[in-house]
C-alpha cells in the first residue's frame, strides 16, 4: 500500500519526506573534511580531492568549478589565495562531487552485483492514523 504515502499526511501521518531524510544522511557522510575551508589545510584538502585525477577534475568542472588549470595550480602551490566567491565555488563543487561519489559507492555496495539489500525508508509517524489506514512496516529482505 505505498500509494497511501504518495499524498503525504493525507491520513494524519507526520514526519519528513523520505528523499529529504536520505539527502540529509548523505550530506552527513559528505562532510568528512574537518578543517574549515578558510584555513590552508582545509582548502588544500578540498583542492586535492577535486584535482587528484583527471576524472575528479572533470567531475569538478561539470559541477561548476570554473577556475583555469593555471589558477588551480597557483592555489595548490600557495602562490595565490582564492577570492570569497571562488572559496564558495570550491566548497559547493566539493560537496557536489563528494555527494555524487558517496552515493555511487553506497549504490554499488547495496547492489553487490545482484546480491544486495533492499532499502525502504519509512519516515512516517503513524500514531495519528486510523488503524485500517496504517501502512504495515516490517523488515523484508530479497
GROMACS .gro file of N, CA and C in nm:
model
  426
    1UNK      N    1   0.079  -0.119   0.000
    1UNK     CA    2   0.000   0.000   0.000
    1UNK      C    3   0.085   0.128   0.000
    2UNK      N    4   0.188   0.135  -0.082
    2UNK     CA    5   0.269   0.256  -0.083
    2UNK      C    6   0.193   0.376  -0.136
    3UNK      N    7   0.083   0.353  -0.210
    3UNK     CA    8   0.007   0.465  -0.262
    3UNK      C    9  -0.051   0.551  -0.150
    4UNK      N   10  -0.059   0.498  -0.029
    4UNK     CA   11  -0.112   0.576   0.083
    4UNK      C   12  -0.012   0.680   0.131
    5UNK      N   13   0.113   0.669   0.092
    5UNK     CA   14   0.212   0.768   0.134
    5UNK      C   15   0.243   0.868   0.023
    6UNK      N   16   0.179   0.854  -0.092
    6UNK     CA   17   0.201   0.949  -0.201
    6UNK      C   18   0.149   1.087  -0.161
    7UNK      N   19   0.026   1.092  -0.109
    7UNK     CA   20  -0.027   1.217  -0.056
    7UNK      C   21   0.016   1.226   0.089
    8UNK      N   22   0.134   1.279   0.109
    8UNK     CA   23   0.196   1.279   0.240
    8UNK      C   24   0.110   1.352   0.342
    9UNK      N   25   0.077   1.287   0.452
    9UNK     CA   26   0.000   1.347   0.559
    9UNK      C   27  -0.150   1.345   0.536
   10UNK      N   28  -0.196   1.282   0.429
   10UNK     CA   29  -0.339   1.282   0.397
   10UNK      C   30  -0.422   1.217   0.508
   11UNK      N   31  -0.373   1.109   0.564
   11UNK     CA   32  -0.447   1.037   0.667
   11UNK      C   33  -0.400   1.073   0.808
   12UNK      N   34  -0.317   1.175   0.821
   12UNK     CA   35  -0.272   1.218   0.953
   12UNK      C   36  -0.130   1.176   0.987
   13UNK      N   37  -0.059   1.116   0.894
   13UNK     CA   38   0.080   1.076   0.921
   13UNK      C   39   0.166   1.200   0.934
   14UNK      N   40   0.264   1.191   1.019
   14UNK     CA   41   0.356   1.303   1.041
   14UNK      C   42   0.498   1.256   1.020
   15UNK      N   43   0.586   1.350   0.994
   15UNK     CA   44   0.726   1.317   0.975
   15UNK      C   45   0.784   1.394   0.859
   16UNK      N   46   0.897   1.349   0.811
   16UNK     CA   47   0.964   1.413   0.699
   16UNK      C   48   0.955   1.322   0.577
   17UNK      N   49   0.966   1.381   0.461
   17UNK     CA   50   0.964   1.300   0.339
   17UNK      C   51   1.094   1.222   0.327
   18UNK      N   52   1.084   1.103   0.271
   18UNK     CA   53   1.198   1.013   0.263
   18UNK      C   54   1.316   1.070   0.189
   19UNK      N   55   1.292   1.137   0.077
   19UNK     CA   56   1.405   1.190  -0.001
   19UNK      C   57   1.477   1.301   0.075
   20UNK      N   58   1.407   1.374   0.161
   20UNK     CA   59   1.475   1.475   0.244
   20UNK      C   60   1.565   1.407   0.347
   21UNK      N   61   1.517   1.297   0.404
   21UNK     CA   62   1.597   1.226   0.503
   21UNK      C   63   1.720   1.161   0.440
   22UNK      N   64   1.702   1.106   0.320
   22UNK     CA   65   1.816   1.046   0.250
   22UNK      C   66   1.919   1.153   0.217
   23UNK      N   67   1.873   1.269   0.169
   23UNK     CA   68   1.966   1.378   0.136
   23UNK      C   69   2.039   1.426   0.261
   24UNK      N   70   1.969   1.435   0.373
   24UNK     CA   71   2.034   1.479   0.497
   24UNK      C   72   2.139   1.378   0.542
   25UNK      N   73   2.107   1.249   0.533
   25UNK     CA   74   2.202   1.146   0.573
   25UNK      C   75   2.322   1.142   0.479
   26UNK      N   76   2.296   1.158   0.351
   26UNK     CA   77   2.404   1.162   0.253
   26UNK      C   78   2.495   1.282   0.279
   27UNK      N   79   2.437   1.396   0.312
   27UNK     CA   80   2.517   1.514   0.344
   27UNK      C   81   2.601   1.493   0.469
   28UNK      N   82   2.552   1.415   0.564
   28UNK     CA   83   2.633   1.389   0.684
   28UNK      C   84   2.754   1.303   0.651
   29UNK      N   85   2.744   1.218   0.549
   29UNK     CA   86   2.859   1.138   0.505
   29UNK      C   87   2.955   1.220   0.420
   30UNK      N   88   2.903   1.321   0.355
   30UNK     CA   89   2.983   1.402   0.264
   30UNK      C   90   3.085   1.487   0.338
   31UNK      N   91   3.046   1.548   0.445
   31UNK     CA   92   3.131   1.647   0.513
   31UNK      C   93   3.233   1.579   0.603
   32UNK      N   94   3.330   1.513   0.545
   32UNK     CA   95   3.427   1.443   0.628
   32UNK      C   96   3.555   1.523   0.650
   33UNK      N   97   3.580   1.628   0.574
   33UNK     CA   98   3.697   1.712   0.596
   33UNK      C   99   3.664   1.807   0.711
   34UNK      N  100   3.736   1.792   0.820
   34UNK     CA  101   3.706   1.868   0.942
   34UNK      C  102   3.756   2.011   0.934
   35UNK      N  103   3.871   2.031   0.874
   35UNK     CA  104   3.930   2.165   0.868
   35UNK      C  105   3.841   2.258   0.785
   36UNK      N  106   3.815   2.378   0.835
   36UNK     CA  107   3.731   2.471   0.758
   36UNK      C  108   3.801   2.514   0.629
   37UNK      N  109   3.720   2.555   0.535
   37UNK     CA  110   3.771   2.595   0.404
   37UNK      C  111   3.861   2.719   0.414
   38UNK      N  112   3.840   2.800   0.513
   38UNK     CA  113   3.917   2.925   0.526
   38UNK      C  114   4.061   2.901   0.571
   39UNK      N  115   4.092   2.783   0.623
   39UNK     CA  116   4.230   2.751   0.660
   39UNK      C  117   4.303   2.692   0.540
   40UNK      N  118   4.433   2.702   0.542
   40UNK     CA  119   4.512   2.646   0.432
   40UNK      C  120   4.496   2.496   0.419
   41UNK      N  121   4.491   2.428   0.532
   41UNK     CA  122   4.476   2.282   0.531
   41UNK      C  123   4.342   2.239   0.470
   42UNK      N  124   4.233   2.309   0.507
   42UNK     CA  125   4.101   2.276   0.454
   42UNK      C  126   4.091   2.302   0.305
   43UNK      N  127   4.149   2.414   0.262
   43UNK     CA  128   4.148   2.447   0.120
   43UNK      C  129   4.227   2.344   0.040
   44UNK      N  130   4.348   2.311   0.087
   44UNK     CA  131   4.430   2.212   0.016
   44UNK      C  132   4.364   2.075   0.010
   45UNK      N  133   4.300   2.035   0.119
   45UNK     CA  134   4.233   1.904   0.120
   45UNK      C  135   4.123   1.900   0.016
   46UNK      N  136   4.044   2.006   0.007
   46UNK     CA  137   3.935   2.008  -0.092
   46UNK      C  138   3.990   2.015  -0.234
   47UNK      N  139   4.093   2.097  -0.254
   47UNK     CA  140   4.151   2.107  -0.389
   47UNK      C  141   4.215   1.976  -0.432
   48UNK      N  142   4.283   1.908  -0.341
   48UNK     CA  143   4.342   1.778  -0.376
   48UNK      C  144   4.233   1.677  -0.410
   49UNK      N  145   4.122   1.680  -0.337
   49UNK     CA  146   4.012   1.588  -0.365
   49UNK      C  147   3.954   1.616  -0.504
   50UNK      N  148   3.945   1.743  -0.541
   50UNK     CA  149   3.884   1.780  -0.669
   50UNK      C  150   3.979   1.767  -0.787
   51UNK      N  151   4.111   1.757  -0.763
   51UNK     CA  152   4.205   1.760  -0.874
   51UNK      C  153   4.301   1.642  -0.876
   52UNK      N  154   4.282   1.542  -0.792
   52UNK     CA  155   4.382   1.435  -0.782
   52UNK      C  156   4.389   1.347  -0.906
   53UNK      N  157   4.279   1.334  -0.981
   53UNK     CA  158   4.280   1.256  -1.105
   53UNK      C  159   4.209   1.336  -1.213
   54UNK      N  160   4.227   1.294  -1.336
   54UNK     CA  161   4.159   1.360  -1.448
   54UNK      C  162   4.008   1.344  -1.435
   55UNK      N  163   3.963   1.228  -1.387
   55UNK     CA  164   3.820   1.203  -1.368
   55UNK      C  165   3.763   1.295  -1.261
   56UNK      N  166   3.835   1.314  -1.152
   56UNK     CA  167   3.789   1.403  -1.045
   56UNK      C  168   3.783   1.547  -1.093
   57UNK      N  169   3.882   1.589  -1.171
   57UNK     CA  170   3.883   1.724  -1.223
   57UNK      C  171   3.768   1.745  -1.323
   58UNK      N  172   3.741   1.645  -1.405
   58UNK     CA  173   3.629   1.656  -1.499
   58UNK      C  174   3.496   1.666  -1.423
   59UNK      N  175   3.482   1.589  -1.316
   59UNK     CA  176   3.360   1.597  -1.234
   59UNK      C  177   3.349   1.734  -1.167
   60UNK      N  178   3.462   1.788  -1.123
   60UNK     CA  179   3.462   1.921  -1.061
   60UNK      C  180   3.422   2.028  -1.163
   61UNK      N  181   3.473   2.016  -1.284
   61UNK     CA  182   3.436   2.111  -1.389
   61UNK      C  183   3.287   2.100  -1.421
   62UNK      N  184   3.237   1.978  -1.428
   62UNK     CA  185   3.094   1.958  -1.455
   62UNK      C  186   3.008   2.011  -1.341
   63UNK      N  187   3.060   2.008  -1.219
   63UNK     CA  188   2.984   2.054  -1.103
   63UNK      C  189   2.992   2.205  -1.085
   64UNK      N  190   3.076   2.272  -1.161
   64UNK     CA  191   3.076   2.418  -1.156
   64UNK      C  192   3.207   2.486  -1.122
   65UNK      N  193   3.316   2.414  -1.109
   65UNK     CA  194   3.445   2.477  -1.083
   65UNK      C  195   3.496   2.536  -1.215
   66UNK      N  196   3.504   2.669  -1.223
   66UNK     CA  197   3.536   2.734  -1.350
   66UNK      C  198   3.675   2.795  -1.353
   67UNK      N  199   3.754   2.777  -1.248
   67UNK     CA  200   3.890   2.831  -1.247
   67UNK      C  201   3.977   2.756  -1.348
   68UNK      N  202   4.074   2.827  -1.403
   68UNK     CA  203   4.164   2.766  -1.501
   68UNK      C  204   4.261   2.672  -1.431
   69UNK      N  205   4.326   2.586  -1.509
   69UNK     CA  206   4.425   2.493  -1.453
   69UNK      C  207   4.541   2.570  -1.390
   70UNK      N  208   4.577   2.678  -1.451
   70UNK     CA  209   4.688   2.760  -1.401
   70UNK      C  210   4.653   2.822  -1.264
   71UNK      N  211   4.531   2.868  -1.251
   71UNK     CA  212   4.486   2.926  -1.124
   71UNK      C  213   4.481   2.820  -1.015
   72UNK      N  214   4.429   2.703  -1.048
   72UNK     CA  215   4.422   2.594  -0.950
   72UNK      C  216   4.562   2.553  -0.907
   73UNK      N  217   4.655   2.547  -1.002
   73UNK     CA  218   4.793   2.512  -0.968
   73UNK      C  219   4.853   2.617  -0.874
   74UNK      N  220   4.824   2.745  -0.897
   74UNK     CA  221   4.873   2.850  -0.808
   74UNK      C  222   4.813   2.837  -0.668
   75UNK      N  223   4.686   2.800  -0.660
   75UNK     CA  224   4.622   2.778  -0.530
   75UNK      C  225   4.688   2.661  -0.457
   76UNK      N  226   4.716   2.555  -0.531
   76UNK     CA  227   4.777   2.437  -0.469
   76UNK      C  228   4.919   2.465  -0.419
   77UNK      N  229   4.992   2.547  -0.493
   77UNK     CA  230   5.128   2.582  -0.452
   77UNK      C  231   5.131   2.686  -0.341
   78UNK      N  232   5.019   2.753  -0.319
   78UNK     CA  233   5.013   2.857  -0.218
   78UNK      C  234   5.059   2.993  -0.267
   79UNK      N  235   5.074   3.008  -0.398
   79UNK     CA  236   5.118   3.135  -0.456
   79UNK      C  237   5.006   3.238  -0.453
   80UNK      N  238   4.882   3.191  -0.466
   80UNK     CA  239   4.765   3.279  -0.465
   80UNK      C  240   4.660   3.223  -0.371
   81UNK      N  241   4.573   3.310  -0.327
   81UNK     CA  242   4.463   3.272  -0.240
   81UNK      C  243   4.332   3.296  -0.315
   82UNK      N  244   4.238   3.201  -0.313
   82UNK     CA  245   4.111   3.222  -0.383
   82UNK      C  246   4.029   3.335  -0.319
   83UNK      N  247   3.952   3.403  -0.401
   83UNK     CA  248   3.862   3.506  -0.351
   83UNK      C  249   3.745   3.440  -0.276
   84UNK      N  250   3.665   3.521  -0.209
   84UNK     CA  251   3.549   3.464  -0.137
   84UNK      C  252   3.454   3.394  -0.232
   85UNK      N  253   3.435   3.451  -0.349
   85UNK     CA  254   3.348   3.390  -0.450
   85UNK      C  255   3.403   3.253  -0.492
   86UNK      N  256   3.534   3.247  -0.514
   86UNK     CA  257   3.596   3.120  -0.553
   86UNK      C  258   3.595   3.019  -0.439
   87UNK      N  259   3.612   3.068  -0.315
   87UNK     CA  260   3.604   2.977  -0.200
   87UNK      C  261   3.466   2.914  -0.191
   88UNK      N  262   3.362   2.995  -0.213
   88UNK     CA  263   3.225   2.942  -0.211
   88UNK      C  264   3.205   2.841  -0.325
   89UNK      N  265   3.262   2.872  -0.442
   89UNK     CA  266   3.250   2.780  -0.556
   89UNK      C  267   3.324   2.649  -0.528
   90UNK      N  268   3.441   2.658  -0.464
   90UNK     CA  269   3.517   2.538  -0.430
   90UNK      C  270   3.438   2.452  -0.332
   91UNK      N  271   3.379   2.515  -0.230
   91UNK     CA  272   3.301   2.440  -0.131
   91UNK      C  273   3.178   2.375  -0.195
   92UNK      N  274   3.105   2.449  -0.278
   92UNK     CA  275   2.988   2.393  -0.345
   92UNK      C  276   3.026   2.278  -0.437
   93UNK      N  277   3.134   2.297  -0.512
   93UNK     CA  278   3.180   2.192  -0.603
   93UNK      C  279   3.226   2.070  -0.526
   94UNK      N  280   3.298   2.092  -0.418
   94UNK     CA  281   3.344   1.980  -0.335
   94UNK      C  282   3.225   1.900  -0.283
   95UNK      N  283   3.126   1.967  -0.229
   95UNK     CA  284   3.009   1.897  -0.175
   95UNK      C  285   2.934   1.821  -0.284
   96UNK      N  286   2.920   1.882  -0.401
   96UNK     CA  287   2.850   1.816  -0.512
   96UNK      C  288   2.924   1.691  -0.557
   97UNK      N  289   3.054   1.703  -0.579
   97UNK     CA  290   3.133   1.589  -0.625
   97UNK      C  291   3.140   1.480  -0.518
   98UNK      N  292   3.160   1.521  -0.394
   98UNK     CA  293   3.168   1.424  -0.284
   98UNK      C  294   3.035   1.352  -0.266
   99UNK      N  295   2.924   1.425  -0.274
   99UNK     CA  296   2.792   1.363  -0.261
   99UNK      C  297   2.771   1.261  -0.372
  100UNK      N  298   2.811   1.297  -0.494
  100UNK     CA  299   2.797   1.205  -0.607
  100UNK      C  300   2.882   1.079  -0.586
  101UNK      N  301   3.006   1.097  -0.541
  101UNK     CA  302   3.094   0.983  -0.520
  101UNK      C  303   3.045   0.892  -0.408
  102UNK      N  304   2.998   0.951  -0.299
  102UNK     CA  305   2.947   0.870  -0.188
  102UNK      C  306   2.821   0.796  -0.231
  103UNK      N  307   2.732   0.863  -0.303
  103UNK     CA  308   2.610   0.798  -0.350
  103UNK      C  309   2.642   0.681  -0.443
  104UNK      N  310   2.740   0.702  -0.532
  104UNK     CA  311   2.779   0.595  -0.624
  104UNK      C  312   2.838   0.476  -0.548
  105UNK      N  313   2.919   0.505  -0.446
  105UNK     CA  314   2.978   0.398  -0.364
  105UNK      C  315   2.870   0.322  -0.288
  106UNK      N  316   2.778   0.395  -0.226
  106UNK     CA  317   2.673   0.330  -0.149
  106UNK      C  318   2.581   0.247  -0.239
  107UNK      N  319   2.553   0.298  -0.358
  107UNK     CA  320   2.469   0.223  -0.451
  107UNK      C  321   2.536   0.092  -0.492
  108UNK      N  322   2.665   0.098  -0.522
  108UNK     CA  323   2.737  -0.025  -0.558
  108UNK      C  324   2.741  -0.122  -0.441
  109UNK      N  325   2.758  -0.069  -0.321
  109UNK     CA  326   2.763  -0.155  -0.203
  109UNK      C  327   2.628  -0.220  -0.175
  110UNK      N  328   2.520  -0.144  -0.194
  110UNK     CA  329   2.387  -0.200  -0.172
  110UNK      C  330   2.350  -0.301  -0.280
  111UNK      N  331   2.390  -0.274  -0.405
  111UNK     CA  332   2.358  -0.367  -0.513
  111UNK      C  333   2.437  -0.497  -0.503
  112UNK      N  334   2.565  -0.486  -0.472
  112UNK     CA  335   2.655  -0.600  -0.458
  112UNK      C  336   2.636  -0.705  -0.566
  113UNK      N  337   2.640  -0.660  -0.691
  113UNK     CA  338   2.630  -0.749  -0.807
  113UNK      C  339   2.506  -0.837  -0.801
  114UNK      N  340   2.392  -0.777  -0.768
  114UNK     CA  341   2.267  -0.850  -0.765
  114UNK      C  342   2.239  -0.921  -0.634
  115UNK      N  343   2.330  -0.915  -0.538
  115UNK     CA  344   2.310  -0.982  -0.409
  115UNK      C  345   2.290  -0.881  -0.298
  116UNK      N  346   2.246  -0.762  -0.334
  116UNK     CA  347   2.238  -0.653  -0.239
  116UNK      C  348   2.116  -0.659  -0.148
  117UNK      N  349   2.095  -0.552  -0.079
  117UNK     CA  350   1.988  -0.540   0.017
  117UNK      C  351   1.888  -0.437  -0.031
  118UNK      N  352   1.762  -0.467  -0.014
  118UNK     CA  353   1.658  -0.371  -0.046
  118UNK      C  354   1.642  -0.277   0.072
  119UNK      N  355   1.640  -0.149   0.043
  119UNK     CA  356   1.630  -0.050   0.149
  119UNK      C  357   1.499   0.025   0.130
  120UNK      N  358   1.420   0.031   0.236
  120UNK     CA  359   1.298   0.110   0.235
  120UNK      C  360   1.309   0.212   0.347
  121UNK      N  361   1.259   0.330   0.320
  121UNK     CA  362   1.264   0.436   0.419
  121UNK      C  363   1.121   0.468   0.459
  122UNK      N  364   1.094   0.459   0.586
  122UNK     CA  365   0.961   0.485   0.638
  122UNK      C  366   0.970   0.599   0.740
  123UNK      N  367   0.964   0.723   0.692
  123UNK     CA  368   0.980   0.835   0.784
  123UNK      C  369   0.851   0.875   0.855
  124UNK      N  370   0.748   0.794   0.838
  124UNK     CA  371   0.617   0.834   0.888
  124UNK      C  372   0.597   0.799   1.035
  125UNK      N  373   0.534   0.889   1.106
  125UNK     CA  374   0.484   0.863   1.240
  125UNK      C  375   0.336   0.839   1.222
  126UNK      N  376   0.293   0.713   1.231
  126UNK     CA  377   0.156   0.677   1.202
  126UNK      C  378   0.067   0.670   1.326
  127UNK      N  379   0.112   0.727   1.435
  127UNK     CA  380   0.034   0.717   1.558
  127UNK      C  381  -0.099   0.792   1.548
  128UNK      N  382  -0.111   0.889   1.458
  128UNK     CA  383  -0.235   0.965   1.442
  128UNK      C  384  -0.320   0.914   1.326
  129UNK      N  385  -0.282   0.805   1.265
  129UNK     CA  386  -0.355   0.749   1.151
  129UNK      C  387  -0.450   0.641   1.202
  130UNK      N  388  -0.572   0.641   1.150
  130UNK     CA  389  -0.666   0.536   1.189
  130UNK      C  390  -0.610   0.399   1.155
  131UNK      N  391  -0.638   0.302   1.239
  131UNK     CA  392  -0.579   0.168   1.228
  131UNK      C  393  -0.596   0.105   1.089
  132UNK      N  394  -0.713   0.106   1.026
  132UNK     CA  395  -0.725   0.040   0.895
  132UNK      C  396  -0.648   0.109   0.783
  133UNK      N  397  -0.610   0.234   0.805
  133UNK     CA  398  -0.538   0.309   0.702
  133UNK      C  399  -0.387   0.307   0.721
  134UNK      N  400  -0.338   0.248   0.829
  134UNK     CA  401  -0.194   0.245   0.854
  134UNK      C  402  -0.125   0.149   0.759
  135UNK      N  403  -0.006   0.185   0.722
  135UNK     CA  404   0.075   0.100   0.635
  135UNK      C  405   0.154   0.002   0.721
  136UNK      N  406   0.159  -0.121   0.678
  136UNK     CA  407   0.233  -0.224   0.751
  136UNK      C  408   0.381  -0.203   0.724
  137UNK      N  409   0.457  -0.186   0.831
  137UNK     CA  410   0.600  -0.165   0.820
  137UNK      C  411   0.672  -0.282   0.883
  138UNK      N  412   0.727  -0.365   0.801
  138UNK     CA  413   0.800  -0.480   0.851
  138UNK      C  414   0.931  -0.493   0.775
  139UNK      N  415   1.026  -0.561   0.834
  139UNK     CA  416   1.155  -0.581   0.771
  139UNK      C  417   1.144  -0.691   0.665
  140UNK      N  418   1.186  -0.659   0.544
  140UNK     CA  419   1.182  -0.755   0.435
  140UNK      C  420   1.318  -0.763   0.369
  141UNK      N  421   1.355  -0.881   0.324
  141UNK     CA  422   1.480  -0.896   0.251
  141UNK      C  423   1.451  -0.967   0.120
  142UNK      N  424   1.535  -0.945   0.024
  142UNK     CA  425   1.522  -1.014  -0.106
  142UNK      C  426   1.612  -1.135  -0.108
   0.00000   0.00000   0.00000
